[in-house]
CSV table of C-alpha atoms in Angstrom, one decimal:
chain,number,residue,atom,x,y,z
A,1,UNK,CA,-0.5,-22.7,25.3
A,2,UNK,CA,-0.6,-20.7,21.8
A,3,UNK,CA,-3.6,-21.1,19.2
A,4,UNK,CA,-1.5,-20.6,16.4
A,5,UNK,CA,-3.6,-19.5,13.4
A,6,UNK,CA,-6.0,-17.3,15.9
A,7,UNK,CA,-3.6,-15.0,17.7
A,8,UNK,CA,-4.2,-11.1,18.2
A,9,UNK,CA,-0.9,-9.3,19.2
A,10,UNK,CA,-2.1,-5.4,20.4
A,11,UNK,CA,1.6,-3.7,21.0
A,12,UNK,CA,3.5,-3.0,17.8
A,13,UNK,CA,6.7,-0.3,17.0
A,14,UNK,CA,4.8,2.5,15.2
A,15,UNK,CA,6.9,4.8,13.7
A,16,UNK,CA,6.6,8.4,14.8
A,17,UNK,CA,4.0,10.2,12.9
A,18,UNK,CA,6.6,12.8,12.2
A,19,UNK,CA,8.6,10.3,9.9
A,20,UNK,CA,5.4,9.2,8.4
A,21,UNK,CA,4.1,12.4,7.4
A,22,UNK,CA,7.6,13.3,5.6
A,23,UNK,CA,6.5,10.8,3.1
A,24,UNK,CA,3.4,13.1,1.9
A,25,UNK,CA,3.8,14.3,-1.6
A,26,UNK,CA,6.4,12.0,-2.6
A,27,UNK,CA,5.0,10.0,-5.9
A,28,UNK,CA,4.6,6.5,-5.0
A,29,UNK,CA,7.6,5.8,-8.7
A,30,UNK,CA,9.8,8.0,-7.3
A,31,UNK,CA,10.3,5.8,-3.4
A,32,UNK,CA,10.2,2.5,-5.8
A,33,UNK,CA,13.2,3.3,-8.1
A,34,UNK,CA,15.1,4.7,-4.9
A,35,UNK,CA,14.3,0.9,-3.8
A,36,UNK,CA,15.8,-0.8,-6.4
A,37,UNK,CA,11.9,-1.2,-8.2
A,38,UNK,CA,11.3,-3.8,-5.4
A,39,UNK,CA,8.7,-3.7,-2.5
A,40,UNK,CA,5.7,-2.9,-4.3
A,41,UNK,CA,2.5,-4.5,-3.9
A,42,UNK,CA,1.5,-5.7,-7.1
A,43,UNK,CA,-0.9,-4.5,-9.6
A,44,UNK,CA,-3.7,-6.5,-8.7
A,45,UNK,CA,-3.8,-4.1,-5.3
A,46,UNK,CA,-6.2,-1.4,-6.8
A,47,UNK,CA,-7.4,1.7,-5.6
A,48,UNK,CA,-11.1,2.6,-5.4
A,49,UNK,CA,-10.9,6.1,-4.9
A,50,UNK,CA,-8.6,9.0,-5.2
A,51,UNK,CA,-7.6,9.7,-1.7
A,52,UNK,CA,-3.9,8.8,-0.9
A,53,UNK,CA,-2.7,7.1,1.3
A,54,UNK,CA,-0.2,7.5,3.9
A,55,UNK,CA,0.3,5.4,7.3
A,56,UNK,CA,1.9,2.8,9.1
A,57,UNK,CA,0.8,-0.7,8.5
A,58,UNK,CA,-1.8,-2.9,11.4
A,59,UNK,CA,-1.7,-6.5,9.7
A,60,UNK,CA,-4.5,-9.2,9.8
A,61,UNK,CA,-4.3,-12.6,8.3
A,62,UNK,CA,-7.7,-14.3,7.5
A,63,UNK,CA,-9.7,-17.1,6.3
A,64,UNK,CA,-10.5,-16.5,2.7
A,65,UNK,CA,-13.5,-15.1,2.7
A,66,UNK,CA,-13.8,-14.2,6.2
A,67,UNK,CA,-13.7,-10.7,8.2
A,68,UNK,CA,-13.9,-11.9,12.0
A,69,UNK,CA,-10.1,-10.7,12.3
A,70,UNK,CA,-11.0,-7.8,10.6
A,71,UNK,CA,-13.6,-6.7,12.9
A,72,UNK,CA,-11.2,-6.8,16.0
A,73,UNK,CA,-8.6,-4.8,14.4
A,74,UNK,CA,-11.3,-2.7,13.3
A,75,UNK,CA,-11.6,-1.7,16.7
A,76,UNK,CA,-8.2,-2.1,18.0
A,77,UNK,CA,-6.2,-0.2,15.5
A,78,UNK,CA,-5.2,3.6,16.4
A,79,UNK,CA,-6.2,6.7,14.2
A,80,UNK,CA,-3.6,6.8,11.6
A,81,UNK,CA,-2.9,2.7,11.1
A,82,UNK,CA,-3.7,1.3,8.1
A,83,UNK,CA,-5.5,-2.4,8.1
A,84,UNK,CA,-3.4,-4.3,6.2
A,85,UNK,CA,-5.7,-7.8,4.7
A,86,UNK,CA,-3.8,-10.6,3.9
A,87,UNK,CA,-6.9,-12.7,2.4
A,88,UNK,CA,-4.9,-14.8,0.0
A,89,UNK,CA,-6.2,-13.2,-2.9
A,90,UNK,CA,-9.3,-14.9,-2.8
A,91,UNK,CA,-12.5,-13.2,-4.2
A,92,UNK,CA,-14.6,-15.5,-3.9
A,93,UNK,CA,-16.3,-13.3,-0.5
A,94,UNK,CA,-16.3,-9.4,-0.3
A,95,UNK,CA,-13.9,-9.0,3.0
A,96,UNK,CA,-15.4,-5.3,3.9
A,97,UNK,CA,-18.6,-3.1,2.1
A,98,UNK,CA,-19.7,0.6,2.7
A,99,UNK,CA,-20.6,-0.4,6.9
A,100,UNK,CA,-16.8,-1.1,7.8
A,101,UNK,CA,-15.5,1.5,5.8
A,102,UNK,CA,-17.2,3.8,7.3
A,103,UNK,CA,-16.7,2.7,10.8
A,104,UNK,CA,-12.6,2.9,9.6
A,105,UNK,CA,-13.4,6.3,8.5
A,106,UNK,CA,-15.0,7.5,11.6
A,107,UNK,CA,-12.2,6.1,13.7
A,108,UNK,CA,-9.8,8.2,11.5
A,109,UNK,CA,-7.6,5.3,10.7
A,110,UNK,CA,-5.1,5.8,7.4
A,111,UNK,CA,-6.6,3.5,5.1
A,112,UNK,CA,-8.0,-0.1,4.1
A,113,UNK,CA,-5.6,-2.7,1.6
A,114,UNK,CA,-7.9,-5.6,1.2
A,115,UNK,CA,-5.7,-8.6,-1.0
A,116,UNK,CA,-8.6,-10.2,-1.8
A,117,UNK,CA,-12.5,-8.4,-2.4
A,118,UNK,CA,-14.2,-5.7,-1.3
A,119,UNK,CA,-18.4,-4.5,-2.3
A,120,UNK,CA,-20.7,-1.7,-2.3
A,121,UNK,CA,-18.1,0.1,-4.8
A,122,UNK,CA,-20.4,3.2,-6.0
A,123,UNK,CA,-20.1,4.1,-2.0
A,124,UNK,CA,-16.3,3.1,-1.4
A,125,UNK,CA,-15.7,5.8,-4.2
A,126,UNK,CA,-16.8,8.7,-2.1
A,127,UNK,CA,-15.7,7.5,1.1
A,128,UNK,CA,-12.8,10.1,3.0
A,129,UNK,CA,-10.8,7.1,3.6
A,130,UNK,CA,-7.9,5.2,0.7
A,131,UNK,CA,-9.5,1.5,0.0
A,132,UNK,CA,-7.3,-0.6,-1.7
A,133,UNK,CA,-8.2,-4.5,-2.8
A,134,UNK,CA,-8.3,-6.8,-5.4
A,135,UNK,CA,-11.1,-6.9,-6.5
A,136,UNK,CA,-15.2,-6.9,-5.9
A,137,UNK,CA,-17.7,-9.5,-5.4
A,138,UNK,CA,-21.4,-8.7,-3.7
A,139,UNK,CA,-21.6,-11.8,-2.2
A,140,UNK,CA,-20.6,-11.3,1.9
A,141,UNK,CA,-17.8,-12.6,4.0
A,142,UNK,CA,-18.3,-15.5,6.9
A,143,UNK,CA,-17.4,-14.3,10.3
A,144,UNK,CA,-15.8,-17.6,11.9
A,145,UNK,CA,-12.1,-17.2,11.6
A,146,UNK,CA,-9.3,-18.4,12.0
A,147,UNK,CA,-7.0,-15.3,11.7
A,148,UNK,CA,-4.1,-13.5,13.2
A,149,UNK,CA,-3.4,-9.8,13.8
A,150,UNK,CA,-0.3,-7.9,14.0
A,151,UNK,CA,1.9,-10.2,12.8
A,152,UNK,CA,4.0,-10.4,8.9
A,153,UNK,CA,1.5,-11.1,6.2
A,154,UNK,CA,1.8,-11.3,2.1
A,155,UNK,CA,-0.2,-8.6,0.7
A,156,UNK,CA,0.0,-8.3,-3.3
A,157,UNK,CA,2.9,-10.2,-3.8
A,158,UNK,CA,5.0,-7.8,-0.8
A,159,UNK,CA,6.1,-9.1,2.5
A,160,UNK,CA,4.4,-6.2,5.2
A,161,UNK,CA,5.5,-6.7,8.9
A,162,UNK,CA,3.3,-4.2,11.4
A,163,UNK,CA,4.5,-0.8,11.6
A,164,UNK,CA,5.9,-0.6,8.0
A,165,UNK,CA,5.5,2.7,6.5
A,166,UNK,CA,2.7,2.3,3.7
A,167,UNK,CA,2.6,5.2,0.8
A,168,UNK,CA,-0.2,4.4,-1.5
A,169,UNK,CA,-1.4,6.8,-5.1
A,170,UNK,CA,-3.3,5.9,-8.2
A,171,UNK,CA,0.2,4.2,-9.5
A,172,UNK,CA,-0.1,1.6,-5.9
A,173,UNK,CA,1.2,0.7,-3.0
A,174,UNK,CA,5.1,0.7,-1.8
A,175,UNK,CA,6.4,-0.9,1.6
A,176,UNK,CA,8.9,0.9,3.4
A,177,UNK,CA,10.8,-0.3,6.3
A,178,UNK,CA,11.0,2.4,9.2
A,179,UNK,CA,14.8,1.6,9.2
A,180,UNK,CA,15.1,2.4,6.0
A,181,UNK,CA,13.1,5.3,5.7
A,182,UNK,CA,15.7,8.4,6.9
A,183,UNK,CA,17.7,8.1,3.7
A,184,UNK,CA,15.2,6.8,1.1
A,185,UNK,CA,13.6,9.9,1.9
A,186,UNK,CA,17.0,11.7,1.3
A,187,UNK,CA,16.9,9.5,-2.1
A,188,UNK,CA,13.5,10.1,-2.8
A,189,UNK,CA,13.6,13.6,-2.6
A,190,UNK,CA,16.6,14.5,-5.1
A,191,UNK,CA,15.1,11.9,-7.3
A,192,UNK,CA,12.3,14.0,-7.5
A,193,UNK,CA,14.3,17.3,-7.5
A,194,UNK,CA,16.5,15.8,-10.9
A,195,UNK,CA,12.2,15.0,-12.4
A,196,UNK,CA,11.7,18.7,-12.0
A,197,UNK,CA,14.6,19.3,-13.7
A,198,UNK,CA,14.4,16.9,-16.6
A,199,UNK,CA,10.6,18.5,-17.0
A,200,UNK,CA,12.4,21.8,-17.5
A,201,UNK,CA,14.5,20.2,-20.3
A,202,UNK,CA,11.8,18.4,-22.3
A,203,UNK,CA,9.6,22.0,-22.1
A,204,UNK,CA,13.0,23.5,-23.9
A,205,UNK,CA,13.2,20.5,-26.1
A,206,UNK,CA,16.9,19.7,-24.5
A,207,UNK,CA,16.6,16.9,-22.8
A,208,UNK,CA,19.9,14.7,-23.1
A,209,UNK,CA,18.9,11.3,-25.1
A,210,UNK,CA,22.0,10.2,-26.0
A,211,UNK,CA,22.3,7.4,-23.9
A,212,UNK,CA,19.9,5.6,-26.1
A,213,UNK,CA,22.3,4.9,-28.6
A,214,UNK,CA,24.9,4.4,-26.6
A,215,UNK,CA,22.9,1.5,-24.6
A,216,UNK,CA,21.9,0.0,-28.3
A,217,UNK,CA,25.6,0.4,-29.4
A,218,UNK,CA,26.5,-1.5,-26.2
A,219,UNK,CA,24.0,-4.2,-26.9
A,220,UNK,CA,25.3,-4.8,-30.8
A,221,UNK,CA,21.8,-3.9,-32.4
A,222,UNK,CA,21.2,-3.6,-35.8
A,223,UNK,CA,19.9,-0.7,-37.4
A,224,UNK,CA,19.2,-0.6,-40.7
């Protein structure tokens, strides 16, 4: 018999850390336009440092308010995952402080998203490791469950499934599917090629702006 709401599934399909690592460097706006703008966790997912994040996604869904879930994954997640917190946005309870991070970082795993809040901020900030969350509250978590891990949570708004390729930067978050990943990196890449470009134009003050007229002109505005 199952216990739904306090399951804890170990094997997941990591993608190889070859097609992970061909995401580094890629601006987190360039993958979202060459994805339709869609798939992004939403701005209430902020970072608390500046390290970048990169990795595939090791899901936990708790309790609001409650970290027992994310103490196992804690120590079941491999070097490289990324603990992914679906804590339904509550902030009523920090979910991890400076202690877990730490332990993360020490295990060298890829980063911490935390939808709902996280304490002990001033040391987050110079932690090694990419936190994510919504927000901060000193008061600590319970350690009762329920929860589940490894299977598809809601994290800021964005559906994440275990082993979905995460890229995070100061702009966010973006949730890639590893079966789409081969050509949005093809995408991605001469997206960022034609930026370059277009930077080149501005510094020569030639950049092409006359499609704003013609989208005004389409749309029968008034100018006067």
């Amino acid at each position: 018999m199952t216990n739904i709401g306090m399951r804890i599934y170990t094997k997941i399909n990591r993608p190889s850390p070859d097609l992970i690592s061909q995401f580094e460097g890629l601006p987190v706006p360039v993958i979202a336009d060459n994805m339709n703008r869609m798939f992004c966790m939403d701005a209430r997912i902020r970072p608390f440092n500046d390290k970048k994040l990169l990795g595939s996604a090791f899901t936990i869904r708790t309790r609001p308010g409650d970290n027992l879930l994310v103490h196992k994954a804690l120590d079941l997640a491999e070097p490289g995952d990324i603990l992914v917190v679906d804590a339904q946005g509550d902030l009523t309870n920090a979910i991890i402080g400076e202690l877990m991070a730490l332990y993360a970082q020490k295990r060298n795993l890829g980063g911490l998203i935390i939808d709902g809040a996280v304490r002990d901020v001033d040391a987050l900030r110079h932690l090694d490791i990419p936190i994510y969350a919504a927000g901060v509250n000193p008061r600590g978590p319970y350690k009762d469950g329920p929860g589940e891990i490894n299977v598809p949570i809601n994290c800021g708004g964005a559906v994440v499934n275990p082993g979905d390729i995460l890229v995070g930067d100061q702009d966010g978050i973006v949730v890639i599917n590893p079966a789409d990943a081969e050509q949005l990196l093809i995408h991605s890449r001469n997206k960022l090629a034609s930026e370059e470009e277009t930077k080149k134009e501005i510094a020569n003050l030639d950049w092409d702006r006359t499609w704003v007229d013609k989208a005004l002109i389409s749309k029968n505005t008034v100018i006067q």
